[in-house]
Short mmCIF file of C-alpha atoms and ligand atoms in Angstrom, two decimals:
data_model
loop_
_atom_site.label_atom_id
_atom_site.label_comp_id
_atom_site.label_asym_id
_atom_site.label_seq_id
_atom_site.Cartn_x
_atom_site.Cartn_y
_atom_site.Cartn_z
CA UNK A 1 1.35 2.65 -37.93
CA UNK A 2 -0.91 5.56 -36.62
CA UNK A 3 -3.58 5.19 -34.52
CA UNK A 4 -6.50 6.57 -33.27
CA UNK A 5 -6.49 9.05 -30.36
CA UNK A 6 -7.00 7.49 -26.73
CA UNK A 7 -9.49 10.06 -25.16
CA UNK A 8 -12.84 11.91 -26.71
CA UNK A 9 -11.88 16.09 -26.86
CA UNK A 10 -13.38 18.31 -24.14
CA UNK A 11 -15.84 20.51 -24.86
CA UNK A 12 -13.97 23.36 -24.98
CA UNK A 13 -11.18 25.55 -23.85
CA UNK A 14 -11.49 28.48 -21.43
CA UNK A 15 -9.83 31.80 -22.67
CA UNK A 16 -7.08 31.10 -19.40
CA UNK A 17 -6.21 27.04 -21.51
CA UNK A 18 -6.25 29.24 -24.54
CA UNK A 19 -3.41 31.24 -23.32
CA UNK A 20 -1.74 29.14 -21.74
CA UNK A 21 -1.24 26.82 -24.18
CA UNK A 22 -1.17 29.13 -27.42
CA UNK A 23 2.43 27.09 -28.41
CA UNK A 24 0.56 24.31 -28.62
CA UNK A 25 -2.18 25.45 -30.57
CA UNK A 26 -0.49 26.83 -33.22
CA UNK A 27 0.87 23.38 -34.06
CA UNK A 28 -0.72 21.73 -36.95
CA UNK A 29 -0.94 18.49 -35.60
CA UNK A 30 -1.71 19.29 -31.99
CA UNK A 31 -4.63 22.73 -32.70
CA UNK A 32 -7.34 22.72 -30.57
CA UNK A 33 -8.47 19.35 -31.37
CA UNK A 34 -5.19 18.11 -30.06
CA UNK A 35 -5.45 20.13 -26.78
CA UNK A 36 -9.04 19.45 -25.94
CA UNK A 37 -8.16 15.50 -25.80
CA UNK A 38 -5.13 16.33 -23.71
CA UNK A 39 -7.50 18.33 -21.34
CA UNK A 40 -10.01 15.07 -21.28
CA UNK A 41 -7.01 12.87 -20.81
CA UNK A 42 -6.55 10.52 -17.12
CA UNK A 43 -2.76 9.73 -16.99
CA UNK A 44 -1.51 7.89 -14.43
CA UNK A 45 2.13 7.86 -13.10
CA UNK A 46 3.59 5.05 -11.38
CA UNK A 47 6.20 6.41 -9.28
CA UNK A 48 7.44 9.85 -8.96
CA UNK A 49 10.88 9.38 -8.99
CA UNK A 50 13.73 9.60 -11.83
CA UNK A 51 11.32 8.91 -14.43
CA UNK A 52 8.03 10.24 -12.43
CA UNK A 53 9.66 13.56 -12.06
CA UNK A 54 10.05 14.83 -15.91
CA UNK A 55 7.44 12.63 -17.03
CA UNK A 56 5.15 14.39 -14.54
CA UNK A 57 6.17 17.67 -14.75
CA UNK A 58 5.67 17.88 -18.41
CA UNK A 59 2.76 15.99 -18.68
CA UNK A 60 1.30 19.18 -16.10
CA UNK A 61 2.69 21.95 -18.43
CA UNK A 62 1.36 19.73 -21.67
CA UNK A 63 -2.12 20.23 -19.90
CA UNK A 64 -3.24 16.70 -19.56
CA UNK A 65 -6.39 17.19 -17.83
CA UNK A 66 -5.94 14.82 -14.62
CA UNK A 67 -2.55 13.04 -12.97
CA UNK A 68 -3.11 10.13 -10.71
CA UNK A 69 0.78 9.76 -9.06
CA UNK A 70 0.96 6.19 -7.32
CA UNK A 71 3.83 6.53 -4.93
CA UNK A 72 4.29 5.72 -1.22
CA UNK A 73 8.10 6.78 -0.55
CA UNK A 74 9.20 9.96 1.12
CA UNK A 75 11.81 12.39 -0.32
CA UNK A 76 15.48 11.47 0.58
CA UNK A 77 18.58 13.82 0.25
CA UNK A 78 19.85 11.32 -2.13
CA UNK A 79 16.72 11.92 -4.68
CA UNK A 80 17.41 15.30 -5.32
CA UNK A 81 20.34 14.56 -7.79
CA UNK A 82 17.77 13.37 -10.50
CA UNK A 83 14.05 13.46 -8.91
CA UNK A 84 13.79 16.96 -9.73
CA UNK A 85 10.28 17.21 -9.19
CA UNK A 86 11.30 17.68 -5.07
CA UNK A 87 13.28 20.02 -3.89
CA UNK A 88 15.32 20.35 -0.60
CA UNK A 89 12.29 21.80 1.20
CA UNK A 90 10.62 18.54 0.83
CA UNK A 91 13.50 15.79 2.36
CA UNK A 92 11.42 13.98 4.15
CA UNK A 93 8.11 14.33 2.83
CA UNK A 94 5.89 11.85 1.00
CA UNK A 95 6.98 12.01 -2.46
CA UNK A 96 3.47 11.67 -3.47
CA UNK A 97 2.32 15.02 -1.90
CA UNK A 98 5.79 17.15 -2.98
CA UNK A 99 5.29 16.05 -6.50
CA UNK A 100 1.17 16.95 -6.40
CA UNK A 101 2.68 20.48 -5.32
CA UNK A 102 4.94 21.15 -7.82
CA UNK A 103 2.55 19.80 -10.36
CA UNK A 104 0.08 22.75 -8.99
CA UNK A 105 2.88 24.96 -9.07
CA UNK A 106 3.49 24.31 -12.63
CA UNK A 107 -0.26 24.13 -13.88
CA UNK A 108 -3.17 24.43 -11.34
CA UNK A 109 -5.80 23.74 -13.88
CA UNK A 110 -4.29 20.15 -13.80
CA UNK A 111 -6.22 18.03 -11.12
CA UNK A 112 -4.13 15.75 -9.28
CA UNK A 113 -5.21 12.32 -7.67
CA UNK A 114 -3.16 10.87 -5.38
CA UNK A 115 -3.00 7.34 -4.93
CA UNK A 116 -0.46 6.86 -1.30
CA UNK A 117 0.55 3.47 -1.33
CA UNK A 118 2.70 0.91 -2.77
CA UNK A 119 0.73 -0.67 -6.11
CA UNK A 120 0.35 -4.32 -5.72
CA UNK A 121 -1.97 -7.07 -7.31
CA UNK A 122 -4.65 -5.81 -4.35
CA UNK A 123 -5.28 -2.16 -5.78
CA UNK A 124 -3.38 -2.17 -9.17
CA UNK A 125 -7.12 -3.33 -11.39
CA UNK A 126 -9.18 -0.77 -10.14
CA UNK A 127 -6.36 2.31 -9.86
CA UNK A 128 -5.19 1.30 -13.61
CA UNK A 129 -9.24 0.86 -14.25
CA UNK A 130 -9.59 5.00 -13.84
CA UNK A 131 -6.91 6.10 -16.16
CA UNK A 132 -6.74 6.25 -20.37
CA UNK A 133 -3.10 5.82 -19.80
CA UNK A 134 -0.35 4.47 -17.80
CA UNK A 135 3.31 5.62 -17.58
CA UNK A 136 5.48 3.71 -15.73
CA UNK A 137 8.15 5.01 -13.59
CA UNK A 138 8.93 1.97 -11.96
CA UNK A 139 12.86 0.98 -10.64
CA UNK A 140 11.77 -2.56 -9.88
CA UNK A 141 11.20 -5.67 -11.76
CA UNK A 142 8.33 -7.13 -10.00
CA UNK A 143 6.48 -3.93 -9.74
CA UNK A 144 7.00 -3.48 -13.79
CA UNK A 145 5.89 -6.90 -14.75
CA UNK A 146 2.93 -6.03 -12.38
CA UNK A 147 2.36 -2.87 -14.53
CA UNK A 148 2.40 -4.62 -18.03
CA UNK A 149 0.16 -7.80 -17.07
CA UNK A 150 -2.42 -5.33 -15.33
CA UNK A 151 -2.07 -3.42 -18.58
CA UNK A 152 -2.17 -6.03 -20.71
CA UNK A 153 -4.69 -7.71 -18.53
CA UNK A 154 -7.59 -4.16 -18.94
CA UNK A 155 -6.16 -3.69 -22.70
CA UNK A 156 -4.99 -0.48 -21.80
CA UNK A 157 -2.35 0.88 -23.17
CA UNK A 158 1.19 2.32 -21.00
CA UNK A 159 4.44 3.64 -21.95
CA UNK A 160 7.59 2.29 -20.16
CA UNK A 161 11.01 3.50 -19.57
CA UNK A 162 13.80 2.41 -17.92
CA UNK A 163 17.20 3.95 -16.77
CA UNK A 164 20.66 2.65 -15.77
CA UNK A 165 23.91 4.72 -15.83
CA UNK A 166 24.15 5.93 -18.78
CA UNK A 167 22.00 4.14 -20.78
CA UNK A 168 18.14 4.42 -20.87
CA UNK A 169 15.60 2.42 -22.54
CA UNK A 170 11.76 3.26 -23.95
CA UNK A 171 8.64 1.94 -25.85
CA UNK A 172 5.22 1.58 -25.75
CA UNK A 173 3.73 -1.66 -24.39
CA UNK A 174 -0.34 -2.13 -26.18
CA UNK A 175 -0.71 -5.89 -26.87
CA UNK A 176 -4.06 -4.84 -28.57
CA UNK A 177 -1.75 -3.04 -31.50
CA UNK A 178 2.00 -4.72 -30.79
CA UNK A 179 3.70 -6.42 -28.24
CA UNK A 180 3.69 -5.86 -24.58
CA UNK A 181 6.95 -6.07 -22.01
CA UNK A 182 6.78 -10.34 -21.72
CA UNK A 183 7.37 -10.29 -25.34
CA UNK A 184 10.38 -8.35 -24.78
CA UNK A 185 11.58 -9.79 -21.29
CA UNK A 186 10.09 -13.36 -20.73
CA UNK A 187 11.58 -13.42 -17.86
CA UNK A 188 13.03 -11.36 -15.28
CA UNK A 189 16.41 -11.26 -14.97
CA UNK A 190 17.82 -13.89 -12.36
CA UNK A 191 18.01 -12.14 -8.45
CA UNK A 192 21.22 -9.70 -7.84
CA UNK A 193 22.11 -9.31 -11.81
CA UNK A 194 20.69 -6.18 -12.45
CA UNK A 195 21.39 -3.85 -9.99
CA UNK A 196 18.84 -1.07 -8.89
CA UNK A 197 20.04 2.66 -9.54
CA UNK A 198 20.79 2.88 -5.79
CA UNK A 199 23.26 -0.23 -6.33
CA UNK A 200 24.59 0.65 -9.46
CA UNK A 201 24.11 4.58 -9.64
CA UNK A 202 22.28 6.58 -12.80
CA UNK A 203 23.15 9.92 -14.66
CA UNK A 204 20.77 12.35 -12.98
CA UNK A 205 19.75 13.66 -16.54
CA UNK A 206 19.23 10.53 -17.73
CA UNK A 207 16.48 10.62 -16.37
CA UNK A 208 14.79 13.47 -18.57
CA UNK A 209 16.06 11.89 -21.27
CA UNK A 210 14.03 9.13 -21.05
CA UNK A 211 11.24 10.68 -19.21
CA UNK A 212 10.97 13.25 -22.03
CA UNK A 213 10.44 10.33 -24.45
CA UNK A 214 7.57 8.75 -22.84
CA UNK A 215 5.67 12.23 -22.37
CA UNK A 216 5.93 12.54 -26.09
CA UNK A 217 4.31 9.15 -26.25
CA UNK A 218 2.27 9.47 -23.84
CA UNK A 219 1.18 12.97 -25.95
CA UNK A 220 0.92 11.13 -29.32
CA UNK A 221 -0.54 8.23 -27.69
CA UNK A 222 -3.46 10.78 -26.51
CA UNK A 223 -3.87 13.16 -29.50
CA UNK A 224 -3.71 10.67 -32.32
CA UNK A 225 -0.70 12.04 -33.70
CA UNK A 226 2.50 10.71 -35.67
CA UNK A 227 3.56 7.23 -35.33
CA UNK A 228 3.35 6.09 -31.73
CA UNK A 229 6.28 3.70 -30.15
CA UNK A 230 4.51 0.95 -30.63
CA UNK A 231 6.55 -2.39 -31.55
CA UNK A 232 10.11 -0.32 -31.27
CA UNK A 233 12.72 0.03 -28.56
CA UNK A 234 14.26 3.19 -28.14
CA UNK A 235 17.81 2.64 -26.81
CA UNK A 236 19.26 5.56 -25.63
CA UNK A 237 23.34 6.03 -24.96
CA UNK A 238 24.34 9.43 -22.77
CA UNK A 239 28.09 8.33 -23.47
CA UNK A 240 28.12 7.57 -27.24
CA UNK A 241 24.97 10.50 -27.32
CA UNK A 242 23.15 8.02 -30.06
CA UNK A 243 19.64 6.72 -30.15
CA UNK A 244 18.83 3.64 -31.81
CA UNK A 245 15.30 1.91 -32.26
CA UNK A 246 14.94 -1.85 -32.70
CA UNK A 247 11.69 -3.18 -33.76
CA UNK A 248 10.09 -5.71 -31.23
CA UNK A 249 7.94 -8.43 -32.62
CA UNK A 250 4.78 -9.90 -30.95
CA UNK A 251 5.50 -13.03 -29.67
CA UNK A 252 2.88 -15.71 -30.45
CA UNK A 253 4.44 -17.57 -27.84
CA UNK A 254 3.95 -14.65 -25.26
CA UNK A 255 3.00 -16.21 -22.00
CA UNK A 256 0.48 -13.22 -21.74
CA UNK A 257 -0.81 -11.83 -24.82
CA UNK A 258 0.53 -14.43 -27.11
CA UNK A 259 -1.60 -17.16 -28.63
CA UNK A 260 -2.29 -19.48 -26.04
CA UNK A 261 -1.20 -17.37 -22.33
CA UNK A 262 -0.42 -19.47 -19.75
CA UNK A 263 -0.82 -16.15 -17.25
CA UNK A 264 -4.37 -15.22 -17.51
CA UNK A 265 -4.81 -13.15 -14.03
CA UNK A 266 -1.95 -11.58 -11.82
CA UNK A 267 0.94 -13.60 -10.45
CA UNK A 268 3.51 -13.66 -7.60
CA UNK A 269 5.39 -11.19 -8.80
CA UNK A 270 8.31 -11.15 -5.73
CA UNK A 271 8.57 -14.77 -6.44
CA UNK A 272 8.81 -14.76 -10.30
CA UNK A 273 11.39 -11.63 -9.75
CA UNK A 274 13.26 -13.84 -7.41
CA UNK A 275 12.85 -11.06 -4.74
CA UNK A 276 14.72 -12.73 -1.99
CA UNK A 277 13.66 -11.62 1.67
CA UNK A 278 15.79 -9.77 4.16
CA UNK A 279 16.20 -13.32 6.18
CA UNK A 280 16.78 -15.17 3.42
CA UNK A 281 19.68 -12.48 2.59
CA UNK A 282 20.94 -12.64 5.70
CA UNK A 283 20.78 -16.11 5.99
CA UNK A 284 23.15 -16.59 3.06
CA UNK A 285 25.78 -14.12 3.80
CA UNK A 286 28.91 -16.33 4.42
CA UNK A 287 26.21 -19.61 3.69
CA UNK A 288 27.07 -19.49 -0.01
CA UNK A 289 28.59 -21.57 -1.71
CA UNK A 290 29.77 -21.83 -5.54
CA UNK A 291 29.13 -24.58 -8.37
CA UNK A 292 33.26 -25.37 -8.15
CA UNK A 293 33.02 -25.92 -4.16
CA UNK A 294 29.68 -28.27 -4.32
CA UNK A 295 32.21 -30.26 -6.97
CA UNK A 296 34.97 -30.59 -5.06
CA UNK A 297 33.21 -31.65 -1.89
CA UNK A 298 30.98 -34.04 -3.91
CA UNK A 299 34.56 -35.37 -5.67
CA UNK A 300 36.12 -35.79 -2.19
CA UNK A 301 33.42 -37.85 -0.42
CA UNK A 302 32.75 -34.80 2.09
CA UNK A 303 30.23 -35.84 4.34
CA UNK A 304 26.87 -34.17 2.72
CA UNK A 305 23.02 -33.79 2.39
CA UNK A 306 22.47 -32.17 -0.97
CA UNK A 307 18.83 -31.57 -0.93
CA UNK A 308 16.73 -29.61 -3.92
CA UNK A 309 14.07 -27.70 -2.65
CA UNK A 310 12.16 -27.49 -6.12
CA UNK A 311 9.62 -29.35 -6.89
CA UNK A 312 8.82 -32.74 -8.64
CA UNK A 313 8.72 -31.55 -12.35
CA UNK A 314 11.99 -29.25 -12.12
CA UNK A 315 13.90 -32.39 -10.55
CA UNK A 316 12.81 -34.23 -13.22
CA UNK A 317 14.03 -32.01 -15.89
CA UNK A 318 17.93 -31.87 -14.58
CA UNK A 319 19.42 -32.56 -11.27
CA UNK A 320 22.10 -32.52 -9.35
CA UNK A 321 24.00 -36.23 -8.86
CA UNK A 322 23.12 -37.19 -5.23
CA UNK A 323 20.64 -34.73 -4.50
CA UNK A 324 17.57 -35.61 -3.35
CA UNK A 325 14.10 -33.41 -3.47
CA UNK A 326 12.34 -32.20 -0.50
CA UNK A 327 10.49 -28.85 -2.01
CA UNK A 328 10.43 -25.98 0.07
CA UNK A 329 6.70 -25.97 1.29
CA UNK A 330 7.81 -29.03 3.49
CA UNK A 331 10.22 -26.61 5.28
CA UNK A 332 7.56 -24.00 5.15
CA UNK A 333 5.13 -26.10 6.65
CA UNK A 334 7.62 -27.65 9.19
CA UNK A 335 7.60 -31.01 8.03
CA UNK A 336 10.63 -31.77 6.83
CA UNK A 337 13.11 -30.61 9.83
CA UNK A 338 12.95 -33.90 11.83
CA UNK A 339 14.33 -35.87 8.58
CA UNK A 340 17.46 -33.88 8.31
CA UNK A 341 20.87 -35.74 9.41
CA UNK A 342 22.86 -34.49 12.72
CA UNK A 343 26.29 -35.74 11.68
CA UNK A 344 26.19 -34.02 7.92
CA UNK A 345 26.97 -30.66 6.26
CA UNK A 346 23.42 -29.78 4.34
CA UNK A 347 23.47 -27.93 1.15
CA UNK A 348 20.31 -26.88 -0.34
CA UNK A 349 20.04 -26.00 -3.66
CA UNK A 350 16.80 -24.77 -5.91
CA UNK A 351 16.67 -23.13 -9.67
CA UNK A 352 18.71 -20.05 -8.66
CA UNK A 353 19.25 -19.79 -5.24
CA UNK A 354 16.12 -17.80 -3.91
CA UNK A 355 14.04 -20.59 -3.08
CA UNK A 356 16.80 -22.56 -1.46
CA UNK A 357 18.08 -19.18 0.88
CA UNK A 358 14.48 -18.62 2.20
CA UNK A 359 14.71 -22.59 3.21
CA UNK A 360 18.44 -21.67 4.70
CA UNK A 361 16.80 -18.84 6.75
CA UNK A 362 14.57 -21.78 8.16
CA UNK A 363 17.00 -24.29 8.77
CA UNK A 364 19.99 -21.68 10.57
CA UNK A 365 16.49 -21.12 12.90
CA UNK A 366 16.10 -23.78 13.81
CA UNK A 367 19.86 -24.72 15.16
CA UNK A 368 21.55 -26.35 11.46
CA UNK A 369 23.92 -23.76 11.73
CA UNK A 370 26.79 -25.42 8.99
CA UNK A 371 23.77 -25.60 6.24
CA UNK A 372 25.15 -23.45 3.08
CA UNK A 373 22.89 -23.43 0.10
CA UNK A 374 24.47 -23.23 -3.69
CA UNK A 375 24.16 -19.44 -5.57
CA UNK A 376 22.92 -19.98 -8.61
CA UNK A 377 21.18 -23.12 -8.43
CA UNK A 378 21.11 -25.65 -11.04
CA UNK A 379 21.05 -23.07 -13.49
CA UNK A 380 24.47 -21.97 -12.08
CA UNK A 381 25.81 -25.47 -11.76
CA UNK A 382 24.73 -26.72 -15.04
CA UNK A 383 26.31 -23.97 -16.86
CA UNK A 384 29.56 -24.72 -15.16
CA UNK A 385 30.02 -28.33 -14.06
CA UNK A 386 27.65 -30.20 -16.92
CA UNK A 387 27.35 -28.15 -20.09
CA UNK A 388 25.65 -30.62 -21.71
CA UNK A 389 22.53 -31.14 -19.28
CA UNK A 390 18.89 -29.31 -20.06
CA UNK A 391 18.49 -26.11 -18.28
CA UNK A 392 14.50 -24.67 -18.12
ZN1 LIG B 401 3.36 -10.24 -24.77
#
């Protein structure tokens, strides 16, 4: 599948574009024609980080007319291993302003719009509004389903990537012409399974190996040319050194761009991440317990409240024998404190254990000290105590 170019061409070259670029003019496929769109194009960057750094870099040598960079982190010692866009001269500057330099360095007929602060569902419509193009550079999972449903959302078009270790991961996301990143990842991947790069580490060139891909993309994507990434995974393996692309299908059943979307504007995206906060963390350090413990104390006749924080239709679906549902808001809202027994162990419990450690943060407040909540939720206890009930 080919398709047409994003962006109109400019007008013209100046004799300085024409020399500059001369190895890209001389390719068939690119010429003039090619270059004058890249000159027209507005690609934006989310992130100038692993992926931000290559993808940025060469999107500034390509020529690509203007490069909006959406980042509000400063340069840390510990980027410089695979954010080569900063060098040691910039540790603690904003990221945002090191990587506009280099990008001047590199090619100061690029312009360079700089967009300091952290995209959220506030500012992510009109910054995304400005650009042809988006390439994501994002190391988060609520930031990157932001980034597809905005995309999906405007019907623009953005190229994603994604790095872990050793193995990277790229496509295209356009649900006008394929599917976009729901179709691929329904859902995010439960809270404290996938570990960032600063958790679980990343090959530093692993990161131009993937950020190479998506500026060819990104290139093809702008110029018309070859056959874009469009409904195909590239799955990249630094150990094995093999590429592989899987074809990804359209779901009609795409909660976004399938047939009949259930998410027609922007979302809670910490909350459908399962972002747990830093007192709901702390809360549940040594307040944890396991599927097998709940068991055992429920088998023994321990003295416990086993309360699901959910809400009505979840506890309908599948419970938990003995619990009973107070959903979270009440804690929220203060309500449901005064109810709670004195002279018994509480365990809270939710879907996977987010929900019910934000109400543990609020009940080791306010004095309930012994309350433990169950990791993994009803999801976790299904799976390992009854098999054979639903799970959502
Ligand atoms: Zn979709």
């Amino acid at each position: 599948m080919s398709l047409p170019p994003l962006v109109e061409p400019a007008a013209e070259l100046t004799v300085e574009e024409v020399r500059r670029y001369s190895r890209h003019l001389i390719i068939p496929d690119v010429g003039m024609d090619g270059q004058k769109r890249l000159k027209n194009a507005k690609v934006l960057c989310v992130g100038a980080g692993g992926l931000g750094s290559p993808a940025l870099m060469y999107m500034a040598a390509a020529g690509v007319g203007t490069l909006g960079i959406i980042e509000f982190d400063t340069v840390d010692e510990s980027n410089l291993q695979r954010q080569i866009i900063h060098g040691q001269s910039d540790i603690g500057r904003s990221k945002a302003q090191s990587a506009r330099d280099s990008v001047k360095e590199i090619n100061p007929l690029v312009e360079v719009i700089l967009h300091e602060e952290r995209l959220d569902n506030d500012n992510v419509m009109e910054i995304f509004s400005g650009y042809d193009l988006i390439v994501d550079g994002t190391d988060n999972f609520a930031t990157r389903y932001l980034v597809n449903d905005a995309a999906v959302l405007l019907g623009k078009p953005y190229v994603w990537g994604s790095i872990y270790r050793f193995d990277g991961q790229a496509s295209v996301f356009w649900a006008e012409h394929g599917p976009c990143y729901r179709c691929l990842y329904p859902e995010a991947p439960p809270p404290g399974m996938v570990p960032s790069c600063a958790e679980g580490g990343v090959l530093g060139v692993l990161c131009a190996s993937i950020g190479s891909i998506q500026v060819n993309e990104a290139i093809k994507l702008l110029a018309g040319i070859g056959e874009p990434l469009v409904g195909r995974l590239m799955i990249y393996d630094a150990l094995e050194m093999q590429y592989r692309s899987v074809k990804v299908r359209k779901d009609p059943n795409c909660a976004l761009c399938g047939e009949n979307p259930t998410v027609t504007g922007l979302i809670d995206y910490e909350s459908f991440c399962g972002v747990v906060s830093e007192e709901a963390s702390a809360a549940a350090v040594g307040s944890t317990i396991t599927s097998k413990q709940l068991k055992e104390w429920i088998d023994s006749g321990e003295p416990i409240d086993i309360i699901d924080v959910r809400e009505v239709n979840e506890y309908e679906i599948v419970s938990i024998p003995g619990a009973r549902l107070i959903p979270k808001n009440e804690f929220l809202m203060g309500n449901a404190l005064q109810d709670l027994p004195q002279d018994k162990r509480i365990v809270l419990h939710c879907k996977t254990g987010v929900r019910s450690a934000e109400v543990l943060a609020v009940l080791k407040s306010a004095g309930f000290a012994d309350a433990v909540h169950l990791g993994g939720g009803v999801i976790g206890w299904v799976n390992q105590i009854e098999p054979e009930k639903p799970v959502y």
